[in-house]
Amino acid sequence: MSDFRDEGLIIAAIPGTQPRPGLFGRLAKGLSKSSAQLSSSVVATLTKRRLDQEALDELEEMLIEADLGTAAAGRIVDAFARERFGREAAEPEIKATLAAALAAELRPHQAVFDPLDPLKGPKPRVVLFVGVNGSGKTTTLGKIAADLKRRGAKVLIAAGDTFRAAAIEQLSVWAERAGAPILTRPAGSDAAGLAFDALSRAKAEGFDVVLIDTAGRLQNKTGLMDELAKIVRVLKKLDPSAPHETLLVLDATVGRNALSQVEVFGKTAEVTGVVMTKLDGTARGGVLVPVAEASAAPIVLIGVGEGIDDLQPFDAEAFARSLVGLEAG
Ligand SMILES: Nc1nc2c(ncn2[C@@H]2O[C@H](COP(=O)(O)OP(=O)(O)OP(=O)(O)O)[C@@H](O)[C@H]2O)c(=O)[nH]1
Ligand SMILES: [Mg+2]
C-alpha cells in the first residue's frame, strides 16, 4: 500500500486512482487549435464522398501536413482503406476511424510517471529535467512539485539551472506555490555540486522526491551537455541508481524540430520519459505521433497551459479523441 493520497492530476492514469474532474475538458480545450485544423481538413475532404484512391491520397497528404510523419500517415490511410464505409462516409464515422487509428499509433508509447510508486525502489527518488532552452522544464517541474505535495509527499527542489539568476528566481516562485523547499546557489555556481548537496540533504532528511532543474541546453553546445553528464556522475556517487527518472521536456510548438532533440538527448542522457509541453499553443499537436515513435522512452506527461493544473498524464486514447475533436470515450 502506498502512503500517499490516491488522487491528483498527473497520476490520473494509474488504475484505481481518481482523476481530477474536468481532465478531459482541459485536454480538449488545450488541443483545440490542433483539432480545429486536423478535423476540419480531414472531415471537409472525406465527408459525403466515396473513399477512392484519390480521397485516400489527399488524406495522406493532410496527415503529413499535420506533422504526423510519413510512416504513421501511411498506416492511418491503410486503416481508412480497410474500413468499409457506406457509399458516402459521414463525419462521426470519419472522426471515430481517425481517432482509433491515432490511438493505435500512440498506445505502445504511453507510460505512467509516478515517482511515489513504492514498487519503484527506495527513497529519495531523483528526477532530472532536461531539454533545450525554453522548452518548459522549469514550469513542468513546478507543476509536478505541486501535484506531489498535494498527494502528501515530501519534495525537495534543486535549482540546478545555475546559469541565469532569473532562472533561480522563477523556480523559487514555483517552489513557493507548491509549498516545497528549494535549494539554490548563486548564479554561476557549479550545477553538479548543487545536485550533490540536494541529494545528500534529501537522504539525510527523509525526502521522498528530489526534483532537479537544469539549464536549457542547445544540443550542439557540448559544454552544457558535459555539465549534464557531470550532474549524473555526481548523483551516482551518492546513489548508483540515480537519477531514477530523466524527463526530456519538448516544446510542441517547434513541430518536427522536436525530433532532433529526441535523438540527441536520447544519446546523451538516459531519458526515461518524454513530456510534451505547450500543446495548447499550437496547431501542430500531431507531432506527438512521430516524436513518440522516434523516442526510445515513452511519453508520460503533456502540458496544455501555463497554470499549475495544466499538466496531464499522457493517455493515448484521450489524446487521440481530443485531437480529432471527439468527446471523451
Ligand atoms: N501555453 C503553455 N505555455 C507553457 C507550457 N509549459 C511551459 N510554458 C511556458 O513556456 C515558457 C518557457 O517555460 P520554462 O519552464 O521557463 O522553460 P525552460 O525549459 O525552463 O527554459 P530555460 O530555463 O530557459 O531553458 C514559459 O513562459 C512557460 O510559462 C504549456 O504547457 N503551455
Ligand atoms: Mg528553466
Tab-separated table of C-alpha atoms and ligand atoms in Angstrom:
chain	number	residue	atom	x	y	z
A	1	MET	CA	0.000	0.000	0.000
A	2	SER	CA	1.144	3.479	-0.762
A	3	ASP	CA	1.419	6.095	1.984
A	4	PHE	CA	0.296	8.758	-0.457
A	5	ARG	CA	-3.102	10.044	-1.414
A	6	ASP	CA	-4.590	8.309	-4.404
A	7	GLU	CA	-5.791	11.342	-6.212
A	8	GLY	CA	-4.216	14.039	-8.258
A	9	LEU	CA	-3.617	15.339	-11.677
A	10	ILE	CA	-0.594	13.626	-13.083
A	11	ILE	CA	-1.292	10.231	-11.560
A	12	ALA	CA	-4.744	10.028	-13.080
A	13	ALA	CA	-3.555	7.318	-15.473
A	14	ILE	CA	-2.814	4.875	-12.668
A	15	PRO	CA	-5.537	2.221	-12.460
A	16	GLY	CA	-7.664	2.591	-9.369
A	17	THR	CA	-6.832	6.246	-8.775
A	18	GLN	CA	-9.248	9.121	-9.090
A	19	PRO	CA	-8.603	11.516	-11.915
A	20	ARG	CA	-9.494	15.096	-11.192
A	21	PRO	CA	-12.796	16.157	-12.666
A	22	GLY	CA	-12.587	18.126	-15.868
A	23	LEU	CA	-9.376	16.482	-17.041
A	24	PHE	CA	-10.758	15.633	-20.478
A	25	GLY	CA	-12.281	19.088	-20.873
A	26	ARG	CA	-8.911	20.721	-20.214
A	27	LEU	CA	-7.274	18.388	-22.704
A	28	ALA	CA	-9.886	19.083	-25.371
A	29	LYS	CA	-9.552	22.825	-24.805
A	30	GLY	CA	-5.749	22.586	-24.822
A	31	LEU	CA	-5.764	20.717	-28.112
A	32	SER	CA	-8.448	22.849	-29.736
A	33	LYS	CA	-6.059	24.570	-32.170
A	34	SER	CA	-4.724	21.243	-33.400
A	35	SER	CA	-8.120	19.573	-33.555
A	36	ALA	CA	-9.684	22.509	-35.395
A	37	GLN	CA	-7.026	22.234	-38.057
A	38	LEU	CA	-6.845	18.471	-38.381
A	39	SER	CA	-10.501	17.559	-38.112
A	40	SER	CA	-11.784	20.351	-40.318
A	41	SER	CA	-9.411	19.478	-43.142
A	42	VAL	CA	-9.976	15.719	-42.894
A	43	VAL	CA	-13.729	15.980	-42.500
A	44	ALA	CA	-14.054	18.508	-45.317
A	45	THR	CA	-12.114	16.258	-47.669
A	46	LEU	CA	-13.750	12.943	-46.855
A	47	THR	CA	-17.333	13.682	-45.893
A	48	LYS	CA	-20.024	12.671	-48.368
A	49	ARG	CA	-17.563	11.282	-50.795
A	50	ARG	CA	-16.504	7.823	-51.862
A	51	LEU	CA	-13.247	6.782	-50.246
A	52	ASP	CA	-11.469	6.050	-53.500
A	53	GLN	CA	-7.725	6.160	-54.089
A	54	GLU	CA	-7.800	9.883	-54.817
A	55	ALA	CA	-9.516	10.622	-51.495
A	56	LEU	CA	-7.043	8.405	-49.630
A	57	ASP	CA	-4.099	10.156	-51.273
A	58	GLU	CA	-5.492	13.506	-50.202
A	59	LEU	CA	-5.944	12.195	-46.681
A	60	GLU	CA	-2.327	11.045	-46.564
A	61	GLU	CA	-1.122	14.437	-47.693
A	62	MET	CA	-3.175	16.155	-44.995
A	63	LEU	CA	-1.876	13.897	-42.264
A	64	ILE	CA	1.690	14.603	-43.311
A	65	GLU	CA	0.926	18.326	-43.324
A	66	ALA	CA	-0.399	17.937	-39.786
A	67	ASP	CA	3.134	16.810	-38.763
A	68	LEU	CA	2.196	13.168	-38.221
A	69	GLY	CA	5.119	11.881	-40.254
A	70	THR	CA	5.032	9.729	-43.382
A	71	ALA	CA	5.141	6.335	-41.650
A	72	ALA	CA	2.175	6.960	-39.368
A	73	ALA	CA	0.259	8.755	-42.134
A	74	GLY	CA	0.647	5.673	-44.343
A	75	ARG	CA	-0.649	3.329	-41.648
A	76	ILE	CA	-3.590	5.573	-40.836
A	77	VAL	CA	-4.564	5.713	-44.511
A	78	ASP	CA	-4.383	1.908	-44.611
A	79	ALA	CA	-6.788	1.806	-41.679
A	80	PHE	CA	-9.195	4.009	-43.639
A	81	ALA	CA	-8.834	1.815	-46.711
A	82	ARG	CA	-9.790	-1.270	-44.657
A	83	GLU	CA	-12.813	0.434	-43.133
A	84	ARG	CA	-15.996	-0.432	-45.013
A	85	PHE	CA	-17.766	2.874	-45.125
A	86	GLY	CA	-21.085	3.092	-46.958
A	87	ARG	CA	-21.140	4.807	-50.303
A	88	GLU	CA	-20.542	8.112	-48.571
A	89	ALA	CA	-18.775	8.434	-45.249
A	90	ALA	CA	-20.390	10.606	-42.565
A	91	GLU	CA	-18.484	12.902	-40.214
A	92	PRO	CA	-18.870	10.849	-36.988
A	93	GLU	CA	-17.546	7.687	-38.664
A	94	ILE	CA	-14.620	9.549	-40.173
A	95	LYS	CA	-13.650	11.072	-36.829
A	96	ALA	CA	-14.036	7.769	-34.992
A	97	THR	CA	-11.882	5.950	-37.556
A	98	LEU	CA	-9.199	8.624	-37.380
A	99	ALA	CA	-9.217	8.623	-33.560
A	100	ALA	CA	-8.922	4.824	-33.430
A	101	ALA	CA	-6.025	4.840	-35.891
A	102	LEU	CA	-4.232	7.582	-33.963
A	103	ALA	CA	-4.749	5.797	-30.649
A	104	ALA	CA	-3.322	2.605	-32.166
A	105	GLU	CA	-0.218	4.567	-33.178
A	106	LEU	CA	0.243	6.113	-29.728
A	107	ARG	CA	-0.821	3.335	-27.356
A	108	PRO	CA	2.530	1.460	-27.396
A	109	HIS	CA	4.305	4.677	-26.402
A	110	GLN	CA	2.482	5.723	-23.241
A	111	ALA	CA	3.602	5.153	-19.664
A	112	VAL	CA	2.770	6.382	-16.189
A	113	PHE	CA	5.105	8.797	-14.418
A	114	ASP	CA	4.821	8.227	-10.703
A	115	PRO	CA	7.925	8.792	-8.575
A	116	LEU	CA	5.879	7.889	-5.482
A	117	ASP	CA	5.249	4.331	-6.644
A	118	PRO	CA	6.630	2.289	-3.712
A	119	LEU	CA	7.477	-0.591	-6.049
A	120	LYS	CA	9.991	1.515	-7.923
A	121	GLY	CA	12.616	1.339	-5.179
A	122	PRO	CA	13.939	3.106	-2.116
A	123	LYS	CA	13.547	6.823	-1.482
A	124	PRO	CA	14.502	9.502	-2.222
A	125	ARG	CA	13.621	9.242	-5.894
A	126	VAL	CA	15.619	11.649	-8.045
A	127	VAL	CA	14.007	13.242	-11.107
A	128	LEU	CA	16.177	15.205	-13.542
A	129	PHE	CA	14.637	17.634	-16.070
A	130	VAL	CA	16.475	18.072	-19.374
A	131	GLY	CA	15.759	19.818	-22.661
A	132	VAL	CA	16.626	22.811	-24.823
A	133	ASN	CA	16.100	26.477	-23.913
A	134	GLY	CA	12.561	27.444	-23.150
A	135	SER	CA	11.029	24.007	-23.693
A	136	GLY	CA	9.164	24.151	-20.372
A	137	LYS	CA	11.470	22.333	-17.905
A	138	THR	CA	11.091	24.745	-15.002
A	139	THR	CA	7.327	25.105	-15.440
A	140	THR	CA	6.846	21.335	-15.683
A	141	LEU	CA	8.983	20.800	-12.576
A	142	GLY	CA	6.834	23.331	-10.699
A	143	LYS	CA	3.588	21.646	-11.745
A	144	ILE	CA	4.912	18.219	-10.735
A	145	ALA	CA	6.116	19.559	-7.367
A	146	ALA	CA	2.647	20.955	-6.663
A	147	ASP	CA	0.987	17.672	-7.576
A	148	LEU	CA	3.356	15.575	-5.447
A	149	LYS	CA	2.861	17.923	-2.489
A	150	ARG	CA	-0.910	17.635	-2.833
A	151	ARG	CA	-0.516	13.873	-2.605
A	152	GLY	CA	1.312	14.294	0.704
A	153	ALA	CA	4.899	13.724	-0.455
A	154	LYS	CA	7.990	15.404	0.977
A	155	VAL	CA	9.540	17.124	-2.051
A	156	LEU	CA	12.885	18.922	-2.389
A	157	ILE	CA	13.532	21.183	-5.367
A	158	ALA	CA	17.076	21.782	-6.617
A	159	ALA	CA	17.714	24.910	-8.699
A	160	GLY	CA	20.269	23.203	-10.934
A	161	ASP	CA	19.945	25.871	-13.618
A	162	THR	CA	22.731	27.970	-12.129
A	163	PHE	CA	23.300	29.642	-15.489
A	164	ARG	CA	20.999	32.627	-15.015
A	165	ALA	CA	19.843	34.426	-11.853
A	166	ALA	CA	16.362	34.794	-13.384
A	167	ALA	CA	16.052	31.013	-13.647
A	168	ILE	CA	16.651	30.636	-9.910
A	169	GLU	CA	14.023	33.287	-9.152
A	170	GLN	CA	11.492	31.665	-11.482
A	171	LEU	CA	11.934	28.299	-9.790
A	172	SER	CA	11.702	29.885	-6.334
A	173	VAL	CA	8.265	31.233	-7.259
A	174	TRP	CA	7.160	27.732	-8.287
A	175	ALA	CA	8.599	26.245	-5.082
A	176	GLU	CA	6.604	28.706	-3.015
A	177	ARG	CA	3.426	27.972	-4.965
A	178	ALA	CA	3.932	24.240	-4.488
A	179	GLY	CA	4.911	24.626	-0.826
A	180	ALA	CA	8.197	22.765	-1.289
A	181	PRO	CA	11.672	23.750	-0.025
A	182	ILE	CA	14.220	24.737	-2.633
A	183	LEU	CA	17.998	24.514	-2.631
A	184	THR	CA	19.727	27.306	-4.559
A	185	ARG	CA	23.251	28.585	-5.173
A	186	PRO	CA	24.265	31.942	-6.627
A	187	ALA	CA	24.240	32.188	-10.426
A	188	GLY	CA	27.447	30.819	-11.901
A	189	SER	CA	27.894	28.109	-9.257
A	190	ASP	CA	28.601	24.518	-10.181
A	191	ALA	CA	25.321	22.748	-11.003
A	192	ALA	CA	26.704	19.281	-10.230
A	193	GLY	CA	27.808	20.414	-6.764
A	194	LEU	CA	24.335	21.695	-6.076
A	195	ALA	CA	22.740	18.448	-7.259
A	196	PHE	CA	25.085	16.528	-4.948
A	197	ASP	CA	24.138	18.703	-1.971
A	198	ALA	CA	20.435	18.366	-2.760
A	199	LEU	CA	20.558	14.575	-2.807
A	200	SER	CA	22.712	14.473	0.361
A	201	ARG	CA	20.170	16.631	2.157
A	202	ALA	CA	17.225	14.609	0.811
A	203	LYS	CA	18.798	11.383	2.104
A	204	ALA	CA	19.616	12.878	5.498
A	205	GLU	CA	16.185	14.447	5.976
A	206	GLY	CA	13.988	11.669	4.597
A	207	PHE	CA	12.625	13.342	1.479
A	208	ASP	CA	10.515	11.261	-0.901
A	209	VAL	CA	11.475	13.007	-4.128
A	210	VAL	CA	14.189	15.397	-5.348
A	211	LEU	CA	13.336	17.395	-8.480
A	212	ILE	CA	16.415	18.793	-10.232
A	213	ASP	CA	16.069	21.605	-12.778
A	214	THR	CA	18.852	22.068	-15.337
A	215	ALA	CA	19.944	24.855	-17.667
A	216	GLY	CA	18.347	24.854	-21.116
A	217	ARG	CA	20.953	23.425	-23.350
A	218	LEU	CA	21.242	23.518	-27.080
A	219	GLN	CA	22.083	20.083	-28.283
A	220	ASN	CA	25.155	21.310	-30.116
A	221	LYS	CA	26.707	23.053	-27.108
A	222	THR	CA	28.991	20.331	-25.866
A	223	GLY	CA	29.900	22.318	-22.735
A	224	LEU	CA	26.348	22.175	-21.475
A	225	MET	CA	25.952	18.544	-22.450
A	226	ASP	CA	29.131	17.746	-20.483
A	227	GLU	CA	27.677	19.569	-17.495
A	228	LEU	CA	24.596	17.369	-17.713
A	229	ALA	CA	26.772	14.254	-17.762
A	230	LYS	CA	28.646	15.592	-14.725
A	231	ILE	CA	25.406	16.068	-12.775
A	232	VAL	CA	24.529	12.433	-13.449
A	233	ARG	CA	28.008	11.219	-12.444
A	234	VAL	CA	27.946	13.129	-9.194
A	235	LEU	CA	24.468	11.880	-8.265
A	236	LYS	CA	25.647	8.310	-8.791
A	237	LYS	CA	28.323	8.767	-6.118
A	238	LEU	CA	25.503	9.060	-3.576
A	239	ASP	CA	23.112	6.608	-5.183
A	240	PRO	CA	24.283	4.450	-8.094
A	241	SER	CA	20.686	4.114	-9.298
A	242	ALA	CA	20.134	7.900	-9.511
A	243	PRO	CA	18.713	9.728	-11.359
A	244	HIS	CA	15.721	7.405	-11.260
A	245	GLU	CA	13.834	9.400	-13.843
A	246	THR	CA	15.207	11.702	-16.517
A	247	LEU	CA	12.409	13.641	-18.160
A	248	LEU	CA	13.071	15.126	-21.588
A	249	VAL	CA	10.871	18.208	-21.915
A	250	LEU	CA	9.898	19.090	-25.503
A	251	ASP	CA	8.003	22.113	-26.820
A	252	ALA	CA	5.243	21.099	-29.254
A	253	THR	CA	5.301	24.492	-30.968
A	254	VAL	CA	8.674	23.718	-32.590
A	255	GLY	CA	6.977	20.975	-34.598
A	256	ARG	CA	9.257	18.463	-36.234
A	257	ASN	CA	12.409	20.104	-34.768
A	258	ALA	CA	11.497	18.179	-31.627
A	259	LEU	CA	12.622	15.020	-33.430
A	260	SER	CA	16.282	16.022	-33.464
A	261	GLN	CA	16.057	16.840	-29.746
A	262	VAL	CA	14.739	13.349	-29.088
A	263	GLU	CA	17.692	11.909	-30.956
A	264	VAL	CA	20.422	13.963	-29.304
A	265	PHE	CA	19.122	13.839	-25.735
A	266	GLY	CA	18.339	10.143	-26.118
A	267	LYS	CA	22.028	9.611	-26.832
A	268	THR	CA	23.445	11.889	-24.147
A	269	ALA	CA	21.100	11.436	-21.213
A	270	GLU	CA	19.370	8.237	-20.263
A	271	VAL	CA	15.916	9.631	-20.883
A	272	THR	CA	13.187	7.623	-19.128
A	273	GLY	CA	10.178	9.702	-20.117
A	274	VAL	CA	9.136	12.473	-22.504
A	275	VAL	CA	6.993	15.475	-21.577
A	276	MET	CA	5.406	17.395	-24.451
A	277	THR	CA	4.525	20.960	-23.432
A	278	LYS	CA	2.638	23.885	-24.975
A	279	LEU	CA	0.174	21.693	-26.849
A	280	ASP	CA	-2.328	24.481	-26.211
A	281	GLY	CA	-0.205	26.985	-28.115
A	282	THR	CA	-0.009	25.218	-31.440
A	283	ALA	CA	-1.989	23.593	-34.237
A	284	ARG	CA	0.848	21.070	-34.557
A	285	GLY	CA	-0.154	18.681	-31.764
A	286	GLY	CA	0.031	15.836	-34.280
A	287	VAL	CA	3.822	16.000	-33.935
A	288	LEU	CA	3.445	13.930	-30.805
A	289	VAL	CA	2.985	10.892	-33.077
A	290	PRO	CA	6.420	10.895	-34.796
A	291	VAL	CA	8.054	12.025	-31.530
A	292	ALA	CA	6.553	9.059	-29.687
A	293	GLU	CA	7.714	6.738	-32.440
A	294	ALA	CA	11.244	8.169	-32.576
A	295	SER	CA	11.787	8.109	-28.830
A	296	ALA	CA	13.060	5.040	-27.005
A	297	ALA	CA	11.424	6.445	-23.853
A	298	PRO	CA	7.628	6.650	-23.566
A	299	ILE	CA	5.523	9.801	-23.465
A	300	VAL	CA	4.493	10.295	-19.833
A	301	LEU	CA	3.037	13.794	-19.457
A	302	ILE	CA	1.634	16.592	-21.571
A	303	GLY	CA	1.383	20.327	-20.892
A	304	VAL	CA	-1.763	22.088	-22.036
A	305	GLY	CA	-1.276	25.511	-20.436
A	306	GLU	CA	0.871	27.619	-18.129
A	307	GLY	CA	-1.138	27.079	-14.953
A	308	ILE	CA	-0.338	24.783	-12.065
A	309	ASP	CA	-3.115	22.366	-13.123
A	310	ASP	CA	-2.235	22.300	-16.795
A	311	LEU	CA	-0.148	19.141	-16.752
A	312	GLN	CA	-1.764	15.796	-17.511
A	313	PRO	CA	-0.809	12.147	-17.685
A	314	PHE	CA	-0.447	11.126	-21.296
A	315	ASP	CA	-3.368	8.917	-22.283
A	316	ALA	CA	-3.205	7.767	-25.920
A	317	GLU	CA	-6.951	7.198	-26.187
A	318	ALA	CA	-7.971	10.554	-24.721
A	319	PHE	CA	-5.297	12.381	-26.697
A	320	ALA	CA	-6.411	10.800	-29.975
A	321	ARG	CA	-10.079	11.621	-29.368
A	322	SER	CA	-9.294	15.213	-28.417
A	323	LEU	CA	-7.035	15.650	-31.423
A	324	VAL	CA	-9.892	14.866	-33.796
A	325	GLY	CA	-12.403	16.859	-31.779
A	326	LEU	CA	-14.436	13.992	-30.273
A	327	GLU	CA	-15.944	13.914	-26.785
A	328	ALA	CA	-14.490	11.721	-24.022
A	329	GLY	CA	-14.769	7.998	-24.904
B	1	LIG	N1	0.980	27.721	-23.130
B	1	LIG	C1	1.870	26.988	-22.467
B	1	LIG	N2	2.999	27.562	-22.037
B	1	LIG	C2	3.891	26.795	-21.370
B	1	LIG	C3	3.662	25.416	-21.108
B	1	LIG	N3	4.738	24.943	-20.450
B	1	LIG	C4	5.592	25.980	-20.303
B	1	LIG	N4	5.086	27.106	-20.854
B	1	LIG	C5	5.689	28.448	-20.939
B	1	LIG	O1	6.873	28.386	-21.714
B	1	LIG	C6	7.821	29.344	-21.261
B	1	LIG	C7	9.150	28.650	-21.002
B	1	LIG	O2	8.992	27.740	-19.938
B	1	LIG	P1	10.131	27.398	-18.899
B	1	LIG	O3	9.565	26.424	-17.941
B	1	LIG	O4	10.749	28.619	-18.362
B	1	LIG	O5	11.156	26.673	-19.873
B	1	LIG	P2	12.614	26.122	-19.517
B	1	LIG	O6	12.804	24.885	-20.317
B	1	LIG	O7	12.804	26.030	-18.064
B	1	LIG	O8	13.509	27.297	-20.135
B	1	LIG	P3	15.074	27.603	-19.840
B	1	LIG	O9	15.262	27.546	-18.380
B	1	LIG	O10	15.291	28.942	-20.431
B	1	LIG	O11	15.821	26.565	-20.580
B	1	LIG	C8	7.219	29.963	-20.015
B	1	LIG	O12	6.651	31.197	-20.361
B	1	LIG	C9	6.134	28.976	-19.596
B	1	LIG	O13	5.072	29.584	-18.900
B	1	LIG	C10	2.435	24.833	-21.602
B	1	LIG	O14	2.140	23.640	-21.455
B	1	LIG	N5	1.583	25.668	-22.254
B	2	MG	MG	14.219	26.797	-16.825
